[in-house]
mmCIF file of C-alpha atoms and ligand atoms in Angstrom:
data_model
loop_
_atom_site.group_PDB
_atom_site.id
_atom_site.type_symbol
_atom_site.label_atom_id
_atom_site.label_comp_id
_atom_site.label_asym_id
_atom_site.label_seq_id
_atom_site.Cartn_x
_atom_site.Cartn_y
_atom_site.Cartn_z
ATOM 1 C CA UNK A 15 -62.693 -90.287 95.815
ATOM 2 C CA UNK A 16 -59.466 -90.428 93.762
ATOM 3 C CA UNK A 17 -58.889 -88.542 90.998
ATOM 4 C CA UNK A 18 -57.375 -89.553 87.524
ATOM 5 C CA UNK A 19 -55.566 -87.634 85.432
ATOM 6 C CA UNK A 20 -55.009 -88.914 81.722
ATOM 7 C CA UNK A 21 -52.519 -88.388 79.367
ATOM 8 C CA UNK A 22 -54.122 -88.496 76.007
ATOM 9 C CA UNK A 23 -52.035 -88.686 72.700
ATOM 10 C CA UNK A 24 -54.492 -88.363 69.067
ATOM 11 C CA UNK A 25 -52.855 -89.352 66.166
ATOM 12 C CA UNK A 26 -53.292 -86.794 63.805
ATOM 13 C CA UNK A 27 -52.639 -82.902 64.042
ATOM 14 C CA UNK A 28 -55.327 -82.171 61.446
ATOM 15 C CA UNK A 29 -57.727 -79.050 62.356
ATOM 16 C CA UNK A 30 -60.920 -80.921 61.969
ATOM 17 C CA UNK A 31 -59.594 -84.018 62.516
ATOM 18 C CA UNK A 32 -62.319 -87.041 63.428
ATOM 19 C CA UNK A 33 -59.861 -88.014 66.140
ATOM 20 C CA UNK A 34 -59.410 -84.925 68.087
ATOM 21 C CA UNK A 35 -62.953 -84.753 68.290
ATOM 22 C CA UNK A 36 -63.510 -88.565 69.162
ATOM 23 C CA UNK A 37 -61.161 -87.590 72.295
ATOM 24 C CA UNK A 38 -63.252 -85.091 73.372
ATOM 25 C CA UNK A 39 -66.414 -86.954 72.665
ATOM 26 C CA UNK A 40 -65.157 -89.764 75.043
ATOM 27 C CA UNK A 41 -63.679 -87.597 77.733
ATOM 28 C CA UNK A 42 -67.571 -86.344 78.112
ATOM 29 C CA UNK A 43 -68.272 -89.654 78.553
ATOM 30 C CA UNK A 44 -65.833 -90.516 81.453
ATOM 31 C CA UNK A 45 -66.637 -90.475 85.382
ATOM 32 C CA UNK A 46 -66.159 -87.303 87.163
ATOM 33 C CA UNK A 47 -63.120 -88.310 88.858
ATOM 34 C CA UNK A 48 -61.122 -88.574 85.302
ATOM 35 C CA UNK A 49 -59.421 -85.416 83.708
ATOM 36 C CA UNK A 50 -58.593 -85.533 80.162
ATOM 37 C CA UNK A 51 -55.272 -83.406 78.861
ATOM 38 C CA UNK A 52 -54.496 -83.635 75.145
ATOM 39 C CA UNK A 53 -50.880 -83.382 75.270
ATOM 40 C CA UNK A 54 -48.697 -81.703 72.345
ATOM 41 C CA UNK A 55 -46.866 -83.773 70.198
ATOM 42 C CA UNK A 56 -47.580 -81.236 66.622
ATOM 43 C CA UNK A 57 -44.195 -79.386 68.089
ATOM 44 C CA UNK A 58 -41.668 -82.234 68.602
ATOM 45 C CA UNK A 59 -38.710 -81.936 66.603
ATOM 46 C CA UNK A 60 -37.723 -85.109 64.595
ATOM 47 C CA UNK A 61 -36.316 -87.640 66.957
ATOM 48 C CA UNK A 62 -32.519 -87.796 66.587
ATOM 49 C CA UNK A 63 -30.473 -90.088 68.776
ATOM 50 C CA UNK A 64 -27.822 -87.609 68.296
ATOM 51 C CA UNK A 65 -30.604 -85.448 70.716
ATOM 52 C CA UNK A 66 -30.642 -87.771 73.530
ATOM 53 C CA UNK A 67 -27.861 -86.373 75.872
ATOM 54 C CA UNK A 68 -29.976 -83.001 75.522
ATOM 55 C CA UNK A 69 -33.247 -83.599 74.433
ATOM 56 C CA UNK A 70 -35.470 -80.503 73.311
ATOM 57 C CA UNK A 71 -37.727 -78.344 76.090
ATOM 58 C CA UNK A 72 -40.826 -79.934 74.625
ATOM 59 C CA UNK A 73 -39.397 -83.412 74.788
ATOM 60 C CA UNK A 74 -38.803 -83.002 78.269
ATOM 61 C CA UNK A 75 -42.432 -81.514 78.929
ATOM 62 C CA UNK A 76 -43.944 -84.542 77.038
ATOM 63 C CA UNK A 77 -42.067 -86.865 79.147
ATOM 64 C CA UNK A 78 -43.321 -84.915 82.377
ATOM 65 C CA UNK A 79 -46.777 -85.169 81.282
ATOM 66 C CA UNK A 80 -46.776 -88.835 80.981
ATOM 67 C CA UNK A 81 -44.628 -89.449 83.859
ATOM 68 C CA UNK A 82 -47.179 -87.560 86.069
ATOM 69 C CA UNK A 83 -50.737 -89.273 84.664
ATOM 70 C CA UNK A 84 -52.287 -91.879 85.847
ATOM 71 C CA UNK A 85 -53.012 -93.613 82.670
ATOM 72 C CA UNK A 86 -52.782 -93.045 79.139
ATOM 73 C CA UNK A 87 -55.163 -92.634 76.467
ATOM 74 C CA UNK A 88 -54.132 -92.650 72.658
ATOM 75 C CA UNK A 89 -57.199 -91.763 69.968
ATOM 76 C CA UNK A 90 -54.909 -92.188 66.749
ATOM 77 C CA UNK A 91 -55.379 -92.013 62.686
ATOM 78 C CA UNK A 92 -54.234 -94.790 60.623
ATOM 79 C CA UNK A 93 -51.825 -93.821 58.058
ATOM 80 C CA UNK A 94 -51.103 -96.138 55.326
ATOM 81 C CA UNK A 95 -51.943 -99.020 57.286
ATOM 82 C CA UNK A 96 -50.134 -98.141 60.181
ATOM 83 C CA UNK A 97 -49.365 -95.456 63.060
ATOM 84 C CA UNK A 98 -49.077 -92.024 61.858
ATOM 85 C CA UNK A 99 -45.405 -90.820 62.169
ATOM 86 C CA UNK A 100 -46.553 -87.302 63.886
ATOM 87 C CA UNK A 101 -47.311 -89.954 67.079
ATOM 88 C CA UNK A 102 -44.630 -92.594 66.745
ATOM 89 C CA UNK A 103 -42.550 -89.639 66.388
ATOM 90 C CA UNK A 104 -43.930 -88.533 70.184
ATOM 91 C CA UNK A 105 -43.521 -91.988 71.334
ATOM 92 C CA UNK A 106 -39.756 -92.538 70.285
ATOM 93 C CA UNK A 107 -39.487 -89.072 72.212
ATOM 94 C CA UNK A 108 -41.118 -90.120 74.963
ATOM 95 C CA UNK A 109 -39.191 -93.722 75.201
ATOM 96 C CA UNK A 110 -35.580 -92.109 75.379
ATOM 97 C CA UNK A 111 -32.968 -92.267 76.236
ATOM 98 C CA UNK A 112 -32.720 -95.979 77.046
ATOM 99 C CA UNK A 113 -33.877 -96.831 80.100
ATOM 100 C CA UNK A 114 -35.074 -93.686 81.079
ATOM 101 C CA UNK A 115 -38.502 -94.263 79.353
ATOM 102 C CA UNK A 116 -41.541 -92.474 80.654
ATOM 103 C CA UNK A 117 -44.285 -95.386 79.655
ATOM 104 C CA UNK A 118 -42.750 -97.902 81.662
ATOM 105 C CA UNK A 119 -45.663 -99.213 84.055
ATOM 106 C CA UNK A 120 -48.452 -97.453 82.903
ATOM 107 C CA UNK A 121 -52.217 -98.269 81.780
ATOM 108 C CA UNK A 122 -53.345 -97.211 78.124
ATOM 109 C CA UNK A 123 -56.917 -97.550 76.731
ATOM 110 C CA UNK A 124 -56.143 -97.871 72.405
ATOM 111 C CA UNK A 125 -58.796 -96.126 70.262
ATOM 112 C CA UNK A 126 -59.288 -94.730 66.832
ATOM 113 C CA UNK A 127 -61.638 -93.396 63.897
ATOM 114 C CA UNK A 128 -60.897 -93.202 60.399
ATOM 115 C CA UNK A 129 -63.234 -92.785 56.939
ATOM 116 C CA UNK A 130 -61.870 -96.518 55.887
ATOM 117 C CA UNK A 131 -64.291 -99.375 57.535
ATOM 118 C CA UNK A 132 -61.647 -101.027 59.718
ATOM 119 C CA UNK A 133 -61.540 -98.163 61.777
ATOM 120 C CA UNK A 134 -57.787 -98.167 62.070
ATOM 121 C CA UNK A 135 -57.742 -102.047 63.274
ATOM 122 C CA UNK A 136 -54.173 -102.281 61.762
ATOM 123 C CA UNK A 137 -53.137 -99.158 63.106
ATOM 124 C CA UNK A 138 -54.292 -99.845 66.722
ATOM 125 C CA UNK A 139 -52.419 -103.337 66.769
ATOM 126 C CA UNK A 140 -49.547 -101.529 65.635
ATOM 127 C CA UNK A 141 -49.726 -99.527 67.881
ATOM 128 C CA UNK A 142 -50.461 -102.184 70.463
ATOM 129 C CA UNK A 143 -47.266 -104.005 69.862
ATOM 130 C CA UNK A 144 -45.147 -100.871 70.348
ATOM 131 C CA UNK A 145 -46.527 -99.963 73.732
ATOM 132 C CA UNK A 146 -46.536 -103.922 74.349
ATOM 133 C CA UNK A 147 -42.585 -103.385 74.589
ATOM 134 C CA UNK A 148 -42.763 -99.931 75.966
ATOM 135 C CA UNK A 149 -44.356 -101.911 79.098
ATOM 136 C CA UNK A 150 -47.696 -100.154 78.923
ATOM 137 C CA UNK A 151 -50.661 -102.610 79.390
ATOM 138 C CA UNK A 152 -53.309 -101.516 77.023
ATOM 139 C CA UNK A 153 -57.099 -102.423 77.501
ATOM 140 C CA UNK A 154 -57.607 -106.059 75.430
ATOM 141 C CA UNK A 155 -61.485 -105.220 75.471
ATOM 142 C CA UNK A 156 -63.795 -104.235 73.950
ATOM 143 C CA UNK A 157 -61.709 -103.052 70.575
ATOM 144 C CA UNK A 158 -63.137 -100.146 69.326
ATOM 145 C CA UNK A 159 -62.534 -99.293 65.572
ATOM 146 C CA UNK A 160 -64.600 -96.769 64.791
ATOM 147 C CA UNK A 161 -65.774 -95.768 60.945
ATOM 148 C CA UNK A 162 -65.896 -92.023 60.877
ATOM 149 C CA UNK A 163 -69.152 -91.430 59.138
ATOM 150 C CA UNK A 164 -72.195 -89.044 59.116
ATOM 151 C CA UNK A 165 -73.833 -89.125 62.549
ATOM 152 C CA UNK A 166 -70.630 -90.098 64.705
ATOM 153 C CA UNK A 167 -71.029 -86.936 66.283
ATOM 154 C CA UNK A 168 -74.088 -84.934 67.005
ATOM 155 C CA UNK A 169 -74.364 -80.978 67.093
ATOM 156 C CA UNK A 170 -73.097 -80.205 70.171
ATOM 157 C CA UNK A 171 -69.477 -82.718 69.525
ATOM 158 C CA UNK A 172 -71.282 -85.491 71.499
ATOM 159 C CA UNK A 173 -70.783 -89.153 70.396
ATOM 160 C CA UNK A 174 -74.052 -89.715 68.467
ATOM 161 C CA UNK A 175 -76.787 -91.776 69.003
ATOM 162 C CA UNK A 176 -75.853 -94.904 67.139
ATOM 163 C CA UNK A 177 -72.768 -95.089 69.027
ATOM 164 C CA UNK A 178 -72.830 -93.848 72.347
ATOM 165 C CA UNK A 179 -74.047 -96.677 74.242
ATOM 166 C CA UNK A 180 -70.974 -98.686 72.613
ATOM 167 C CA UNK A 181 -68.590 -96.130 73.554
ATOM 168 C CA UNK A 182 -70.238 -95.290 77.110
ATOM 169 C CA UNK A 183 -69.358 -99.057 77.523
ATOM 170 C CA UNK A 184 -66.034 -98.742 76.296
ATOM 171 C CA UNK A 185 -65.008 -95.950 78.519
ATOM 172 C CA UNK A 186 -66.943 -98.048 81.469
ATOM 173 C CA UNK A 187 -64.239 -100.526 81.105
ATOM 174 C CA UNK A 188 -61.179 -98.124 79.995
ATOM 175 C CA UNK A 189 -62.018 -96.189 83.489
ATOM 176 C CA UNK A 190 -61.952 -99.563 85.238
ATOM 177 C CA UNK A 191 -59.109 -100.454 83.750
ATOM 178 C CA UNK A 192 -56.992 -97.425 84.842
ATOM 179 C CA UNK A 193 -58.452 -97.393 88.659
ATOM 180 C CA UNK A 194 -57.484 -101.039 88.734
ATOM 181 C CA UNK A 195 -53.802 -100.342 87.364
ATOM 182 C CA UNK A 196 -53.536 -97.211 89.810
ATOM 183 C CA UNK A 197 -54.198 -99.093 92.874
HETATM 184 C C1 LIG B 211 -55.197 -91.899 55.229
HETATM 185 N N1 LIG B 211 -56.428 -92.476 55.517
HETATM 186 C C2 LIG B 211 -56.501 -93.829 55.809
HETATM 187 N N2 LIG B 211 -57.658 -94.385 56.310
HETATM 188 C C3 LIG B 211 -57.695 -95.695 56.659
HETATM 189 O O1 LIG B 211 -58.727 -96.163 57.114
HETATM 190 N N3 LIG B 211 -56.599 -96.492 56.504
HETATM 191 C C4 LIG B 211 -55.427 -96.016 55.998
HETATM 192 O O2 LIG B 211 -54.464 -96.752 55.895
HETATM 193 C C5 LIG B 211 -55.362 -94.647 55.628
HETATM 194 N N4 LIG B 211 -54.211 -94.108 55.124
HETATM 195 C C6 LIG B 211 -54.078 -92.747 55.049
HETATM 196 C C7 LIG B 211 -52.816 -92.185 54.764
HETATM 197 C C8 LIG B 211 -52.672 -90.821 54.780
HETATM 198 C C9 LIG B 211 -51.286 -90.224 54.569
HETATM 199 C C10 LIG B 211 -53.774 -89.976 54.992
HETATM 200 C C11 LIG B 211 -53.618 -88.470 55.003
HETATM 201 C C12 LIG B 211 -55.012 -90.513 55.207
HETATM 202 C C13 LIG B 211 -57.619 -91.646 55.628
HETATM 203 C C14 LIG B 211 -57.845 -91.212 57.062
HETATM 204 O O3 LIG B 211 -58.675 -92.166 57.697
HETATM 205 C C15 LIG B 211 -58.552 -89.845 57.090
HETATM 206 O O4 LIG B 211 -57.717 -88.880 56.481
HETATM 207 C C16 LIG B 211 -58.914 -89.433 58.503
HETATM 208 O O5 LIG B 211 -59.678 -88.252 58.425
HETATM 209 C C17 LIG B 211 -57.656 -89.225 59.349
HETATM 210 O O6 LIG B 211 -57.988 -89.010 60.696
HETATM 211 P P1 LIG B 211 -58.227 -87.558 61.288
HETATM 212 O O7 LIG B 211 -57.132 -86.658 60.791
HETATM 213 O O8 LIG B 211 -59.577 -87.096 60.791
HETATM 214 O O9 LIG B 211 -58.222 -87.730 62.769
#
């Protein structure tokens, strides 16, 4: 059996933030052979082209991370209508210098929660077109845009009942989609 490992970038570097937990929640949910790491982005400096001849020690271990995972998995905020800059700050990182990008050719599964009822819609497709010309394919379907509310999670940090079998159903596919990209 092969084994996954998955790069996962969350949107938001909030203590109790709804999409920190929403990654864990769905890593719970994923086959056996899948390993979740929530990689770092709260220390990035500020992305400066003037950086790129020498970019910073946790630039550099960012980039490794991705480079070495099998697929990618980003649980993001929406800020504003949009991607929160603490992540497209990580992704510029990541992306640079030109042509030295560490997304190219990877698989991504696009996810997010937030207290307004689109669920971070606008901030997913934003997000979708970026990695669109980073050349990571992201998983079309299902969309999941998911209202943080009372009851998303039970007591133990599980998805809760009113939306687990949607979500067990999204990571069916997001794990199918990354097998199917690694082979
Ligand atoms: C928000 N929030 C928000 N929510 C939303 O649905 N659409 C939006 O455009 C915004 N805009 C926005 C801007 C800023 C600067 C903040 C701080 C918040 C609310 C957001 O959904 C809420 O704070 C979530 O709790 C953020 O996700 P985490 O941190 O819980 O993962």
């Amino acid at each position: 059996m092969s084994q996954y490992t998955i790069a996962v970038l969350v949107g938001s570097l909030r203590r109790e933030s709804f999409n920190k937990k929403l990654a864990a929640a769905l890593a719970r949910l994923a086959p056996a052979e899948f390993k979740f790491n929530t990689l770092e982005i709260g220390d990035l400096p500020l992305y400066n082209q003037d950086d790129d001849a020498h970019q910073a020690p946790q630039v550099l271990r960012l980039k490794s991370e991705i480079k070495a995972a099998n697929g990618l998995l980003f649980v993001t905020a929406e800020y504003n209508r949009s991607i929160p800059g603490v992540l497209k700050n990580a992704i510029d990182h990541a992306s640079r210098p030109y042509g030295q990008s560490a997304f190219a050719g990877k698989a991504a599964g696009v996810i997010g929660a937030s207290v307004g009822t689109i669920g971070t819609a606008l901030a997913q497709q934003h997000l979708r077109n970026v990695l669109a010309y980073l050349d990571v394919a992201t998983l079309g379907q299902p969309e999941a845009f998911i209202h943080a509310k009372d009851g998303l999670f039970d007591d133990d940090g599980n998805i809760g009942a009113g939306g687990r079998e949607f979500l067990q159903g999204w990571m069916d596919k997001y794990a199918d989609w990354i097998r199917k990209h690694a082979a």
